[in-house]
Structure formats: structure tokens, C-alpha cells
Coordinates of C-alpha atoms in Angstrom, one line a residue:
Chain A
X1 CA -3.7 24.2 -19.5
X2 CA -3.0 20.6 -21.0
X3 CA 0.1 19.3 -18.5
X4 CA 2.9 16.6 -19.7
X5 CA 1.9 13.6 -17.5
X6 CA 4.2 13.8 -14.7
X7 CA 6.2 10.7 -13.8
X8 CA 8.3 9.6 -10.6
X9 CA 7.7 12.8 -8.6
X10 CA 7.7 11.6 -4.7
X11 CA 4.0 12.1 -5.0
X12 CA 3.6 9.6 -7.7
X13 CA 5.7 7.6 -5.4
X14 CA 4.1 7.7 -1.9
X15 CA 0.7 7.2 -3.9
X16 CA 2.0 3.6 -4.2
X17 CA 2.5 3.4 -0.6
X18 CA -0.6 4.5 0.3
X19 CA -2.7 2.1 -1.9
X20 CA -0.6 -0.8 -0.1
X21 CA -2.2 0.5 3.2
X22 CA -4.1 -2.1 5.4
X23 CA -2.2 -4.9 3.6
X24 CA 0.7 -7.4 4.0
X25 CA 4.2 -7.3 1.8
X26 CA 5.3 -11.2 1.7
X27 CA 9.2 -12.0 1.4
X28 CA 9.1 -14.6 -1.8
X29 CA 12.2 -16.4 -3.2
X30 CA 11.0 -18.1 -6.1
X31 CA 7.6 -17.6 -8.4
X32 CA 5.7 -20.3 -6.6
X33 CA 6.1 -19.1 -3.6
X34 CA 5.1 -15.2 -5.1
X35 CA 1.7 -17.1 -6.5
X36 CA 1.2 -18.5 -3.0
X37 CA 1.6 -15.2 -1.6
X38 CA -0.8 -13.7 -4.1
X39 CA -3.5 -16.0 -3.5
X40 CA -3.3 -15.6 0.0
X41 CA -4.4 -11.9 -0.2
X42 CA -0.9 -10.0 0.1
X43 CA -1.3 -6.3 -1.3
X44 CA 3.0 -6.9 -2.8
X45 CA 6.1 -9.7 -2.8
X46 CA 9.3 -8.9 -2.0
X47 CA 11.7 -11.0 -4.1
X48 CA 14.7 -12.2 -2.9
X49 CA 17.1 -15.0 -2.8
X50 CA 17.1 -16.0 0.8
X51 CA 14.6 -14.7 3.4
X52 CA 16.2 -13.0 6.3
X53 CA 16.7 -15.8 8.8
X54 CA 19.0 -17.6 6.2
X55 CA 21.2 -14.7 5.3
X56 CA 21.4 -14.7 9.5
X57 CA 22.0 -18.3 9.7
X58 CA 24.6 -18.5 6.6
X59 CA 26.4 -15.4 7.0
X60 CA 28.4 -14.1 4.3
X61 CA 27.7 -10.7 2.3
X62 CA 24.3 -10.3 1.2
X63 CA 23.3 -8.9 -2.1
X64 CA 21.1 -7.7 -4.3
X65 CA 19.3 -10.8 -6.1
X66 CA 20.1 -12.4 -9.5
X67 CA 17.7 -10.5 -12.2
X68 CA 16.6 -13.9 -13.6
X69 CA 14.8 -14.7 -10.1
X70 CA 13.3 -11.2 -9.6
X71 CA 12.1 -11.5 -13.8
X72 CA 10.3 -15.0 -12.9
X73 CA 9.1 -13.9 -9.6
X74 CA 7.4 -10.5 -11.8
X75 CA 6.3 -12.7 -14.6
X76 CA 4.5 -15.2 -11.7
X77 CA 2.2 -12.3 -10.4
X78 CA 0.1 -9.3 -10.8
X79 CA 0.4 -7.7 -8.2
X80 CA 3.6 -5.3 -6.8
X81 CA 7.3 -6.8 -7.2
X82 CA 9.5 -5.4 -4.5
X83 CA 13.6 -5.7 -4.1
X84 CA 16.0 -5.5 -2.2
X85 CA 19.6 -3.3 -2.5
X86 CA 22.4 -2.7 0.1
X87 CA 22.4 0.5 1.6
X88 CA 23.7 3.0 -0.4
X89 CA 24.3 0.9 -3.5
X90 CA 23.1 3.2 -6.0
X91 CA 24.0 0.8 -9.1
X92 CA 21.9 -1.9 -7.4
X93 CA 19.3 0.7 -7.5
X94 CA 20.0 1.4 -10.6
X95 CA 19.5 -2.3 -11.9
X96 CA 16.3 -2.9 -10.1
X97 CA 14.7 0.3 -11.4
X98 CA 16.2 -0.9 -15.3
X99 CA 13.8 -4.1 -14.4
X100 CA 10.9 -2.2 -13.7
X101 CA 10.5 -3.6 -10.2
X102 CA 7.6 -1.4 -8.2
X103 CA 9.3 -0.5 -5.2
X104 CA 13.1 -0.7 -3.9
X105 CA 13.7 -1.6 -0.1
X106 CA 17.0 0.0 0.6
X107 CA 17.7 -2.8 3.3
X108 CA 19.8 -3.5 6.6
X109 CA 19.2 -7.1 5.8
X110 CA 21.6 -7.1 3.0
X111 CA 25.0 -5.9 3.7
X112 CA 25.4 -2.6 3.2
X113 CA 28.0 -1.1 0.6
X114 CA 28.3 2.3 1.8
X115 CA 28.6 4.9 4.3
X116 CA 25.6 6.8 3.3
X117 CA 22.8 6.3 2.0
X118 CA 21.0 6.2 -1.6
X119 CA 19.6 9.4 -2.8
X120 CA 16.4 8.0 -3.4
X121 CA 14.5 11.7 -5.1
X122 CA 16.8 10.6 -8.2
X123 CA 15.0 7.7 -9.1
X124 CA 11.8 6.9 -11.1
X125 CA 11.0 3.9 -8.7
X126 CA 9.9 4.7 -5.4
X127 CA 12.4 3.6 -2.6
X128 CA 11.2 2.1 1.1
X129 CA 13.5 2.2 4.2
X130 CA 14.0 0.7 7.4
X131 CA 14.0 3.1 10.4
X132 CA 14.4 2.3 14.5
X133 CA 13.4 6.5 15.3
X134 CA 11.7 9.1 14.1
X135 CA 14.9 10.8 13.4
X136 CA 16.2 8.1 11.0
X137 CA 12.7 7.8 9.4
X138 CA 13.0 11.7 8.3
X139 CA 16.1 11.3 7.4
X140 CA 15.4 8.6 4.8
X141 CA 12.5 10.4 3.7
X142 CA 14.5 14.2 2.8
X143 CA 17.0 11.3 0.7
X144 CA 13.8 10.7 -1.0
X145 CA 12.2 8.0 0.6
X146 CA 8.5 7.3 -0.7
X147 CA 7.5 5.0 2.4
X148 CA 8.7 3.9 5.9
X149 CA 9.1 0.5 7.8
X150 CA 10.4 -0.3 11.0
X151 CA 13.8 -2.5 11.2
X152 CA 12.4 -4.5 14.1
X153 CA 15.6 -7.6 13.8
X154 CA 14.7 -8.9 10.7
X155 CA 14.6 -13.1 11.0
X156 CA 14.2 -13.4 14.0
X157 CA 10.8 -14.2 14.0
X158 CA 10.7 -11.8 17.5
X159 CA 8.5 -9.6 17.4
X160 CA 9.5 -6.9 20.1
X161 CA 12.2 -4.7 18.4
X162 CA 9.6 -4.2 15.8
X163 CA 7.5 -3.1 18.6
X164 CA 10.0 -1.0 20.1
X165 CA 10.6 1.0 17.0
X166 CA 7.1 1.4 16.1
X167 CA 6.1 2.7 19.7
X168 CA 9.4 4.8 19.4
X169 CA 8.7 6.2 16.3
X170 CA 5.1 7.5 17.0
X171 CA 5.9 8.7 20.1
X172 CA 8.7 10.5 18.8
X173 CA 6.1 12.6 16.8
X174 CA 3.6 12.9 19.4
X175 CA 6.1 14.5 21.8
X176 CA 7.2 16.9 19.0
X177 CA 3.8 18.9 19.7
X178 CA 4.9 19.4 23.5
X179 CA 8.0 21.2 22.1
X180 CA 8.9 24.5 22.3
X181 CA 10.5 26.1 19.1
X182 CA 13.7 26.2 20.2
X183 CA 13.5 22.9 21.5
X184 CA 12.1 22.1 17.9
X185 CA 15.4 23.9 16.5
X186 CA 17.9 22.2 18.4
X187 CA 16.0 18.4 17.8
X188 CA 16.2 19.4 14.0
X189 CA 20.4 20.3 13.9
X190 CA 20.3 17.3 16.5
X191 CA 18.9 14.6 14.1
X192 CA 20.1 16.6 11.0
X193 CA 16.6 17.1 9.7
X194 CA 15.3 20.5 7.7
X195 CA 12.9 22.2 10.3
X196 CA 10.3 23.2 8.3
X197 CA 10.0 19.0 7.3
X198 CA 9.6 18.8 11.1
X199 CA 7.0 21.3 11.4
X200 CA 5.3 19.8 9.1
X201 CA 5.3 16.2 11.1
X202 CA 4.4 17.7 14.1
X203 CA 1.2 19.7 12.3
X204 CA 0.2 16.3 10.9
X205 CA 0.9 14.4 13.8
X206 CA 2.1 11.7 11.5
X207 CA 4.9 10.8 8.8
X208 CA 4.3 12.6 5.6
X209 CA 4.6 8.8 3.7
X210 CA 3.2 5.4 4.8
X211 CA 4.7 3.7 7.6
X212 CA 4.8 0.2 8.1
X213 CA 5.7 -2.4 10.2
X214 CA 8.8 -5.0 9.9
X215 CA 11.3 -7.4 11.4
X216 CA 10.1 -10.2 13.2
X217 CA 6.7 -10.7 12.9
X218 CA 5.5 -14.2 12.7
X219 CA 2.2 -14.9 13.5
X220 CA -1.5 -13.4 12.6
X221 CA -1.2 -12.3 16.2
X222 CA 1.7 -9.9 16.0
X223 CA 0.6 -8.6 12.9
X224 CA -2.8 -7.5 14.9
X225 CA -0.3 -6.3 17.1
X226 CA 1.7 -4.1 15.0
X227 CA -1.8 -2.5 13.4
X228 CA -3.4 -2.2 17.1
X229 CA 0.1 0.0 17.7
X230 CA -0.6 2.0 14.8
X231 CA 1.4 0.5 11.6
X232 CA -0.7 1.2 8.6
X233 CA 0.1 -2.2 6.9
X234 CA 2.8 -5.1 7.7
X235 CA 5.8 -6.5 6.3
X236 CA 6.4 -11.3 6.9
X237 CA 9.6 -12.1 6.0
X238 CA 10.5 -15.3 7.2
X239 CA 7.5 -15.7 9.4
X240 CA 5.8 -17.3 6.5
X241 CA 7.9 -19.3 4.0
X242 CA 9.9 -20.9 7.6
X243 CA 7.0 -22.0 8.8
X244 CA 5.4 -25.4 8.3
X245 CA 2.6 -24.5 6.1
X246 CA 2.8 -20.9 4.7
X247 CA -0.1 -20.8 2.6
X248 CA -2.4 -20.9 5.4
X249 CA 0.0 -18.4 7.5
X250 CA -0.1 -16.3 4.7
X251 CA -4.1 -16.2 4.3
X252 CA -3.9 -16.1 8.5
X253 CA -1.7 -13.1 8.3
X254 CA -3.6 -11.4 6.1
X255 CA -7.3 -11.4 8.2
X256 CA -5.4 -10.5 11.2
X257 CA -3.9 -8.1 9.4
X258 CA -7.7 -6.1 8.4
X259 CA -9.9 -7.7 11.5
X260 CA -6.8 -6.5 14.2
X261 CA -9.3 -4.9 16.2
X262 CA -11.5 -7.9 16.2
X263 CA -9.9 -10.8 18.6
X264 CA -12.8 -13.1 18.0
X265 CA -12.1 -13.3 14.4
X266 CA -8.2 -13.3 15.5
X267 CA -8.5 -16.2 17.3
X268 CA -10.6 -18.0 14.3
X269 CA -7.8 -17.1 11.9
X270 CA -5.2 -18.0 14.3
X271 CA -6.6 -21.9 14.9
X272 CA -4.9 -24.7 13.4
X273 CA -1.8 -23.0 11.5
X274 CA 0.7 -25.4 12.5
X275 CA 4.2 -24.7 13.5
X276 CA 5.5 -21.2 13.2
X277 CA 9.3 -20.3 12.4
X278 CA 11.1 -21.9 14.9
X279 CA 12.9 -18.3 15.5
X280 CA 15.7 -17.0 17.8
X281 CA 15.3 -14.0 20.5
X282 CA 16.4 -10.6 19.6
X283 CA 18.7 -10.0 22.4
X284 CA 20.8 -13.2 21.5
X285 CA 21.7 -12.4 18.0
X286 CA 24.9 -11.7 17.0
X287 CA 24.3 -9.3 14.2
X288 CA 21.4 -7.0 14.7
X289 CA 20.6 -5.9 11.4
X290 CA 19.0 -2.8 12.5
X291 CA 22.2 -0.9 13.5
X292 CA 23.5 -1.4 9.7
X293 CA 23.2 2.8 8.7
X294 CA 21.0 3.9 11.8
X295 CA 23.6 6.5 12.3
X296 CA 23.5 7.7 8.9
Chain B
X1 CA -22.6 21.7 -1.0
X2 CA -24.8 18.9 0.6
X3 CA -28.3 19.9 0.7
X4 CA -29.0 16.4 3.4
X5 CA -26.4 14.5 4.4
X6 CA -26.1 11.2 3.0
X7 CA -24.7 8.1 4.6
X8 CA -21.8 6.5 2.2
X9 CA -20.0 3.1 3.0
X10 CA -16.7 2.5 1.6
X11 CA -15.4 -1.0 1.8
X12 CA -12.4 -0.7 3.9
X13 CA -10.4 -3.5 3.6
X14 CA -7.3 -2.2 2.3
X15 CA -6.0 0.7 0.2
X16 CA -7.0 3.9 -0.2
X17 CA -9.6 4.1 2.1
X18 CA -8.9 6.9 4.2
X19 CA -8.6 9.4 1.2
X20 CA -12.2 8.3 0.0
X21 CA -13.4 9.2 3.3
X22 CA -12.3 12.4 4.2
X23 CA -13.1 14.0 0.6
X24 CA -16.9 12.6 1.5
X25 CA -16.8 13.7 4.8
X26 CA -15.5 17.3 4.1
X27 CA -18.8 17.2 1.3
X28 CA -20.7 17.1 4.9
X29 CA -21.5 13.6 4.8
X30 CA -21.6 10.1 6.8
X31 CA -19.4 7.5 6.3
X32 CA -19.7 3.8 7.3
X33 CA -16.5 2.0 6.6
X34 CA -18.0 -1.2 5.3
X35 CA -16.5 -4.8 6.1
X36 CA -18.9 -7.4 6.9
X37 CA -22.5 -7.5 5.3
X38 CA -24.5 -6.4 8.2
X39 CA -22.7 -3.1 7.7
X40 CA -24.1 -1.9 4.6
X41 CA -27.6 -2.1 6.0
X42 CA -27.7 1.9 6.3
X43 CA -25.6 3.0 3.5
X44 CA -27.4 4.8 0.6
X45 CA -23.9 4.2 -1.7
X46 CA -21.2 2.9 -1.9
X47 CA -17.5 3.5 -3.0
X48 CA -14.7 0.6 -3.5
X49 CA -11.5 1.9 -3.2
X50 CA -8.2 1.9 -5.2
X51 CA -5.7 -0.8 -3.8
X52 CA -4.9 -4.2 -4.6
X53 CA -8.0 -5.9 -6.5
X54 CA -7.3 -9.5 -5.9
X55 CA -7.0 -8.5 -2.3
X56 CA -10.1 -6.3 -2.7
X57 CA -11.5 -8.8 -4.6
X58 CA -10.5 -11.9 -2.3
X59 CA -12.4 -10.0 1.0
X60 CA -15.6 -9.0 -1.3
X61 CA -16.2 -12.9 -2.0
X62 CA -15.0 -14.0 1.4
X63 CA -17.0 -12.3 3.5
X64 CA -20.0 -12.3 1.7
X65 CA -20.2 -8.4 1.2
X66 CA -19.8 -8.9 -2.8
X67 CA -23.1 -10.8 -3.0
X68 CA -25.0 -7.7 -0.7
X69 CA -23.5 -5.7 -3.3
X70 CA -24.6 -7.3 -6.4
X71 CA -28.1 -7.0 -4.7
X72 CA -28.1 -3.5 -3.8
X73 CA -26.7 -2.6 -7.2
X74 CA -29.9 -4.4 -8.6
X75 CA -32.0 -2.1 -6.3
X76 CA -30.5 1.1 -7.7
X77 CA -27.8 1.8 -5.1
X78 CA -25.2 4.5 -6.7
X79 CA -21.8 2.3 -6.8
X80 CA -18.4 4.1 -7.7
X81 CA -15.2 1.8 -8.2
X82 CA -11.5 3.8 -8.2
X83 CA -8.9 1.4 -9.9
X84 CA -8.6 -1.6 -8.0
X85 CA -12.5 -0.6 -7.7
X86 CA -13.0 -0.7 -11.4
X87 CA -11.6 -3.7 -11.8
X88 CA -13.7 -5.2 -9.1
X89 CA -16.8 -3.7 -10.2
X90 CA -16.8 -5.3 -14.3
X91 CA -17.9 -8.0 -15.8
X92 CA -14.3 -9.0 -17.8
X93 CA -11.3 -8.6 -16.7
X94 CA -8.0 -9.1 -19.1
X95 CA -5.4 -9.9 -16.5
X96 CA -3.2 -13.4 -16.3
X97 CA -5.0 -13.3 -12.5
X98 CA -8.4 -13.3 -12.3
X99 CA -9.5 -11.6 -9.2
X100 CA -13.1 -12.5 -7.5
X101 CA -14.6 -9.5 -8.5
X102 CA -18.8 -8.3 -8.9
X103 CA -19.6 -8.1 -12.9
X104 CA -22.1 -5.0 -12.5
X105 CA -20.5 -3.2 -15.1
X106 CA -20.3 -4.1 -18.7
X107 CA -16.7 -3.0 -19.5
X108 CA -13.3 -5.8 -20.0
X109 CA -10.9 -3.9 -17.9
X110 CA -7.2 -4.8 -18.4
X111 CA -5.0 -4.8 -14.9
X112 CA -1.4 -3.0 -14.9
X113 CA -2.3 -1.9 -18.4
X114 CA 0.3 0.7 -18.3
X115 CA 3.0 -0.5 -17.1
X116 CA 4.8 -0.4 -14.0
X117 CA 5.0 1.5 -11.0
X118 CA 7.8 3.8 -12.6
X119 CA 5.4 4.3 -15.4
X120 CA 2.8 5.4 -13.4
X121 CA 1.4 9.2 -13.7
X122 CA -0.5 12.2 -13.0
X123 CA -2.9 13.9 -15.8
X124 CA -5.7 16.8 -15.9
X125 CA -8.7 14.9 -17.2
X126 CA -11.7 16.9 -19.1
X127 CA -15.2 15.5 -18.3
X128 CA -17.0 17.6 -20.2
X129 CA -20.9 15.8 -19.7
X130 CA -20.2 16.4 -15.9
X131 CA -19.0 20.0 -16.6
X132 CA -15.4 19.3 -14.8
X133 CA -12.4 20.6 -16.2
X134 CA -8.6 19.9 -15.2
X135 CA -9.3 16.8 -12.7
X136 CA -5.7 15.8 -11.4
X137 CA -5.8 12.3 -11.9
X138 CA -3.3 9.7 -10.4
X139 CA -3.1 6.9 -12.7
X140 CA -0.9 4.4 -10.5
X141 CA 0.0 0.8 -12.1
X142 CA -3.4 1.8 -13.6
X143 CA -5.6 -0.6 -15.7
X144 CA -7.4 0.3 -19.0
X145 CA -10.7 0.1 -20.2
X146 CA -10.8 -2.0 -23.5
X147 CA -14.6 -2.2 -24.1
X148 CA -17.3 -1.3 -23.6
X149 CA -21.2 -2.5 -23.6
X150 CA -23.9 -0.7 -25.4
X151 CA -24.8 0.3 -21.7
X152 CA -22.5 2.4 -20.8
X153 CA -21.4 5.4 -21.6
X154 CA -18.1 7.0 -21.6
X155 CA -17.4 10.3 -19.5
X156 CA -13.5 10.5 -19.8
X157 CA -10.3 9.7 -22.0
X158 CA -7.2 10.1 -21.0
X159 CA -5.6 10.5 -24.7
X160 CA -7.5 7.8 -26.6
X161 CA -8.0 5.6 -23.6
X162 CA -11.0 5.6 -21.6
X163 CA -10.5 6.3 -18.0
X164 CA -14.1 7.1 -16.7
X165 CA -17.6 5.3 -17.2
X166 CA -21.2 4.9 -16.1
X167 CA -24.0 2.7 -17.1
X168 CA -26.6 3.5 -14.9
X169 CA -25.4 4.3 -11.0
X170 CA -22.5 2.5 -11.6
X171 CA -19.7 4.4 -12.2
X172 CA -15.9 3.5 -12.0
X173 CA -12.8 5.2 -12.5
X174 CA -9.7 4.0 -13.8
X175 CA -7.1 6.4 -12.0
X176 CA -7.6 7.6 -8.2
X177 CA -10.3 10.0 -8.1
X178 CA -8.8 10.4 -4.1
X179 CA -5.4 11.4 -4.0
X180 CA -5.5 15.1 -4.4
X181 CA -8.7 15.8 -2.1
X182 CA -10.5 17.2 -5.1
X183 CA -14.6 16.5 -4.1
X184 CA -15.9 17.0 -7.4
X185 CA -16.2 13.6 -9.1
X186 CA -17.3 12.3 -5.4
X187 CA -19.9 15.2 -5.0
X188 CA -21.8 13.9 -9.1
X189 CA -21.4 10.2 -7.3
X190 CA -23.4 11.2 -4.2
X191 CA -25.9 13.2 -6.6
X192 CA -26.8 10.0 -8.4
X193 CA -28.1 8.8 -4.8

């Protein structure tokens, strides 16, 4: 029973994911810094034209990045190109997927350009999102989302709302096994979710995609962090590119990230990497990124 | 159906790791997840997952493990590469980035050969010298096999590419033999032991 090859089902998609596992996703803005990023071990970039903690520190609208920088950044490596569109702007989604980019990251940190959000099972390209709960994170995934990260407050380069979601996220799923089924029901019309997704959560006892950490993680340390919590891989935004010498932060990031469990190789890897971002707490910002379509 | 229970390490430095193991553990056998060389001491084969292969390939020569592997190889340990693995495990590798990777397997292997990731696929592979019909094979930002030595000999094409090889107890895959829990390619690998 020869089968047409089957393309961009969410299967094909969420395999992506799932080969990313155990690695680190590097925010890039130009090639070299993408070749830096590859050499240092990261599994995929994610190109952009500002990292995080200048769209916070410049303000404005953030967008979807120019197609010559995201072409030069793709040409520069071999390994995944991520980008970046504003919630719910399917023709930015629409552009990225017409340049072949790897993955999408629907994103808080840009500024979003609707009320809802993209319906991501449309698309060829697989699509990750930012979630703060487990309800969001399943909400993302029945638009079609292929993998998960946690907002944390993305450049920052403060590491506890990432830490917050995380732990909320899998607890979230490890209560739903103490729940009754009605109690099940009414979480489902609750959080707007289809039950039989939920059941199927709770059997697992995990997201049926990858989940990853994000938003504010800066040094090896709170990578190992976020793995020792139980992200399956990380995301550095400005953690690495702000800080004074971000090819060996990178290559730093990346060990913590596989030895986490390991704290005398964390401390080797976490000698000598001079000055991190200079950051700015998460309680004192002014924007916090991750409310941008966490009611959606 | 495992008549003794083997003990299998799968370098577990990133990627698809998890798959690998529970298909061999289900088969009724031991895993050792395999990161620094003192680990592979016990392991009777090995498997190098799918993933990224110059971050695959940057922990192999870092820690040391790639040179163990080249040794054990020599010594007639069964070694399956999926993907990233393949790539790892040959001798040329057609790719503007060279990863570090181990040369035991006389193929040029050419990364992202495909395409993308929105090019990326599932097909039912025929492997007929193995007698294994309909494998459902994820081909994901998958690389190609361009040549091969007088060595080795080809088990698999996908259309006119070929997607599976051996030359000796080496064998490596160019799609993910993982994905869809199906133990049959990973029960011929642990035969070859």
C-alpha cells in the first residue's frame, strides 16, 4: 500500500520539536552571530532584528524581521532557522513559511496584531508558542501548535517568571490526575479546552508536544535550572548576545544545558565567563510581555 | 522477542534519545544512556540518535566518547546512526558545516539534503534483505546518501535515494527509525550483536 509522502501534518511537525530536545535555541540578529551560535553547540537560531531587552529598552511596535536578515542569517548556518511573528499575524506567518524558515515562534515579544491567535494546523511550518499555564499551553496546541515554551519576561535576563511558569505548568498536569471527572469537565469549559485533549494530558502526564523553557534565562546556571525543573531543552535570548563575551556563554550554556544534573561539571563550565547581561528584575518592568494574549 | 537481554548505550546528548530507548527497552532490553567514556564500558552496542549533528558531533569529540567509539567499532561493536547519527557515523560529509563526526562508514552523506523543515516527510520504506515491509519512516530536514564504498551495501531507497546502509555492524539510517515506536529495524540492529 505505496502512501503519497505526507507533509506538514502536526506529527511531521512536533517531530522537529522533539529532535531539538536536550538542546539550546540562541536569539541571533545577524549571520555572524548565527555562526557563533552554531559553533557553540546550539541545536536552532532564532533570527531577529533586536533581541528582547532592546525591543524593551526602545519601545515602539515590534515586528516581524526584514526577509533579507532572516535569508543571510539561513544562508550563514546549517542548522534550524527560527522567526518570529506577532500574535495572530497570519500574513507574517505566511511570509516566514514562503522563506522556508523551520519553525515560527508566534511571540509576546513582538507586538501583537490581533485578538486571537494564528491557526497554526493551516500551515506547512510548524509554529512554537509562549505559554504562562497549562491552560494556555493547550490552548495553543488545539490552534495547532507543534511545540511549547514558557513566556518567563522575556529580556530581562530574570530568571524566576520562567520558573514560575514552568513549575505552574507541570503542576498544572500533575494535579489533573487527582481530579474527578466532573472536576475534569468543568476545568475543560473553564480553560476552553476539548476534554478528550485533556484526558489525554492527564494519561500521559505530560504535554502531547515538546516543552521548553524561556524568558530570562542568562547564565549556564539557570539553564541547569530550568532542565533540573523539567524543561526538555532551553531557549537564550538576550542572555547571550548582551553579555560580554557570548561565544563562551553560548558554549557555557550549552554543557549546562546536557550536564544539569552534574554541578561539578556546572561549576567548570560556569568559571571565567565574564560579565552577564546586566538585566532588570521582573517585578519592575513596565511591560510584561507575557500578558500580551494569555487570555486568548 | 529477546532471547538474552542485551545491554545497549545510546549517546544521550540531545535529540531523540528518549524514543531510541523505549523502543529497545519494550524489545526487553538494557539501556545505558551514554555521555562520558567511562560509560560505554558495559554496552554491547550502540545507537547515535537523530538530532542536531554538529551538536551531536561537537559532544562526541569533546568529551572523548567519539574516540571510545572509533575503537569499539574496530572490535566489532554493532553501531546504528539515525540522521543526525548517519551523518556522524561517515567518513564524508557534503554540508557547508563540517560537523566533528567518526568516519566508520564509507558513505558522503549530504546534510539538509531535502530541504527544509516544511519539506520534511513521512514514507513506507520496503527493506526487502531484512524482510520488513511498510516501515513508517520520518524523514525530517533529512540528509541523503550520495555514495557509497565498495563496502557497503544498500538495504533501503526511498524513490531513487538511498536511505538505509550497512557495511559490516555499522548501520545508519537516513530518516528516524524512532518516531513511530516500530521495533523492527532496532530488533535486526540488536541481532547483529
Amino acid at each position: 500500500m505505496p502512501k503519497k509522502p505526507t507533509k506538514g501534518t502536526l506529527e511531521i511537525k512536533s517531530n522537529l520539536a522533539q529532535m531539538l530536545k536536550g538542546g539550546v535555541i540562541m536569539d541571533v540578529t545577524n549571520a555572524d552571530q548565527a555562526r557563533i551560535a552554531e559553533k557553540a553547540g546550539a541545536v536552532a537560531v532564532m533570527a531577529l532584528e533586536r533581541v528582547p531587552a532592546d525591543i524593551r529598552a526602545q519601545g515602539g511596535v515590534a515586528r516581524m524581521s526584514d526577509p533579507k536578515l532572516i535569508k543571510e542569517i539561513q544562508a550563514a548556518v546549517s542548522i534550524p532557522v527560527m522567526a518570529k511573528v506577532r500574535i495572530g499575524h497570519i500574513v507574517e506567518a505566511q511570509i516566514l513559511e514562503a522563506l522556508k524558515v523551520d519553525f515560527i515562534d508566534e511571540s509576546e515579544v513582538l507586538t501583537p496584531a490581533d485578538t486571537r491567535h494564528i491557526n497554526k494546523s493551516g500551515f506547512t511550518v510548524p509554529f512554537v508558542c509562549g505559554a504562562t499555564n497549562l491552560g494556555e499551553a493547550l490552548r495553543r496546541i488545539q490552534e495547532g501548535a507543534a511545540m511549547i515554551r514558557t513566556k518567563g519576561e522575556a529580556g530581562t535576563g530574570d530568571v524566576i517568571e520562567a520558573v514560575r511558569h514552568m513549575r505552574k505548568i507541570l503542576g498544572e498536569i500533575a494535579s489533573l490526575k487527582k481530579m474527578s471527572e466532573v472536576q475534569l469537565k468543568k476545568y475543560a469549559v473553564q480553560e476552553r479546552l476539548d476534554l478528550e485533549l485533556l484526558k489525554k494530558v492527564r494519561t500521559a502526564g505530560k504535554l502531547p508536544v515538546v516543552n521548553f523553557a524561556a524568558g530570562g534565562l542568562a547564565t549556564p546556571a539557570d539553564a541547569a535550572f530550568l532542565m533540573q525543573i523539567g524543561a526538555e531543552g532551553v531557549f537564550v535570548g538576550s542572555g547571550i548576545f548582551k553579555s560580554k563575551n557570548p561565544a563562551k556563554r553560548a558554549r557555557a550554556i550549552v554543557l549546562a544545558t546536557m550536564y544539569y544534573n552534574d554541578p561539578a561539571k556546572l561549576a567548570e563550565v560556569s568559571e571565567d565567563l565574564e560579565e552577564p547581561m546586566f538585566g532588570i528584575q521582573a517585578h519592575q518592568v513596565e511591560t510584561r510581555l507575557q500578558e500580551r494574549g494569555k487570555n486568548l | 522477542m529477546a532471547k538474552t537481554s542485551k545491554t545497549i548505550g545510546i549517546v544521550a546528548f540531545q535529540g531523540g534519545v528518549i524514543e531510541h530507548k523505549k523502543i529497545v527497552q519494550e524489545l526487553g532490553h538494557r539501556v545505558i544512556e551514554v555521555r562520558e567514556p567511562k560509560d560505554l564500558s558495559s554496552c554491547e552496542a550502540f545507537i547515535i540518535p537523530g538530532g542536531e549533528s554538529t551538536t551531536i558531533g561537537f559532544f562526541i569529540e569533546q568529551t572523548g566518547i567519539g574516540k571510545e567509539l572509533i575503537k569499539r567499532a574496530a572490535a566489532g561493536t554493532p553501531i546504528i546512526g539515525t540522521c543526525a547519527g548517519a551523518i556522524v557515523l561517515a567518513k564524508n560529509i557534503n554540508s557547508n558545516i563540517i560537523p566533528p563526526h567518526l568516519g566508520l562508514l564509507d558513505i558522503t552523506i549530504r546534510r539538509n539534503a531535502y530541504g527544509q523543515q516544511i519539506d520534511s516527510f513521512y514514507a513506507d520504506l520496503q527493506i526487502p534483505s531484512l524482510k520488513i515491509n511498510n516501515l513508517h519512516a520520518a524523514f525530517i530536514r533529512a540528509p541523503i546518501i550520495e555514495k557509497t564504498g565498495t563496502e557497503v551495501k544498500i538495504l533501503a531507497r526511498h524513490g531513487k535515494e538511498i536511505v538505509l546502509v550497512q557495511q559490516g555492524k555499522i548501520l545508519a539510517a537516513t530518516f528516524h527509525a524512532e518516531l513511530r515506536a516500530d521495533p523492527r529495524l532496532h530488533e535486526y540492529f540488536i541481532s547483529l550483536i
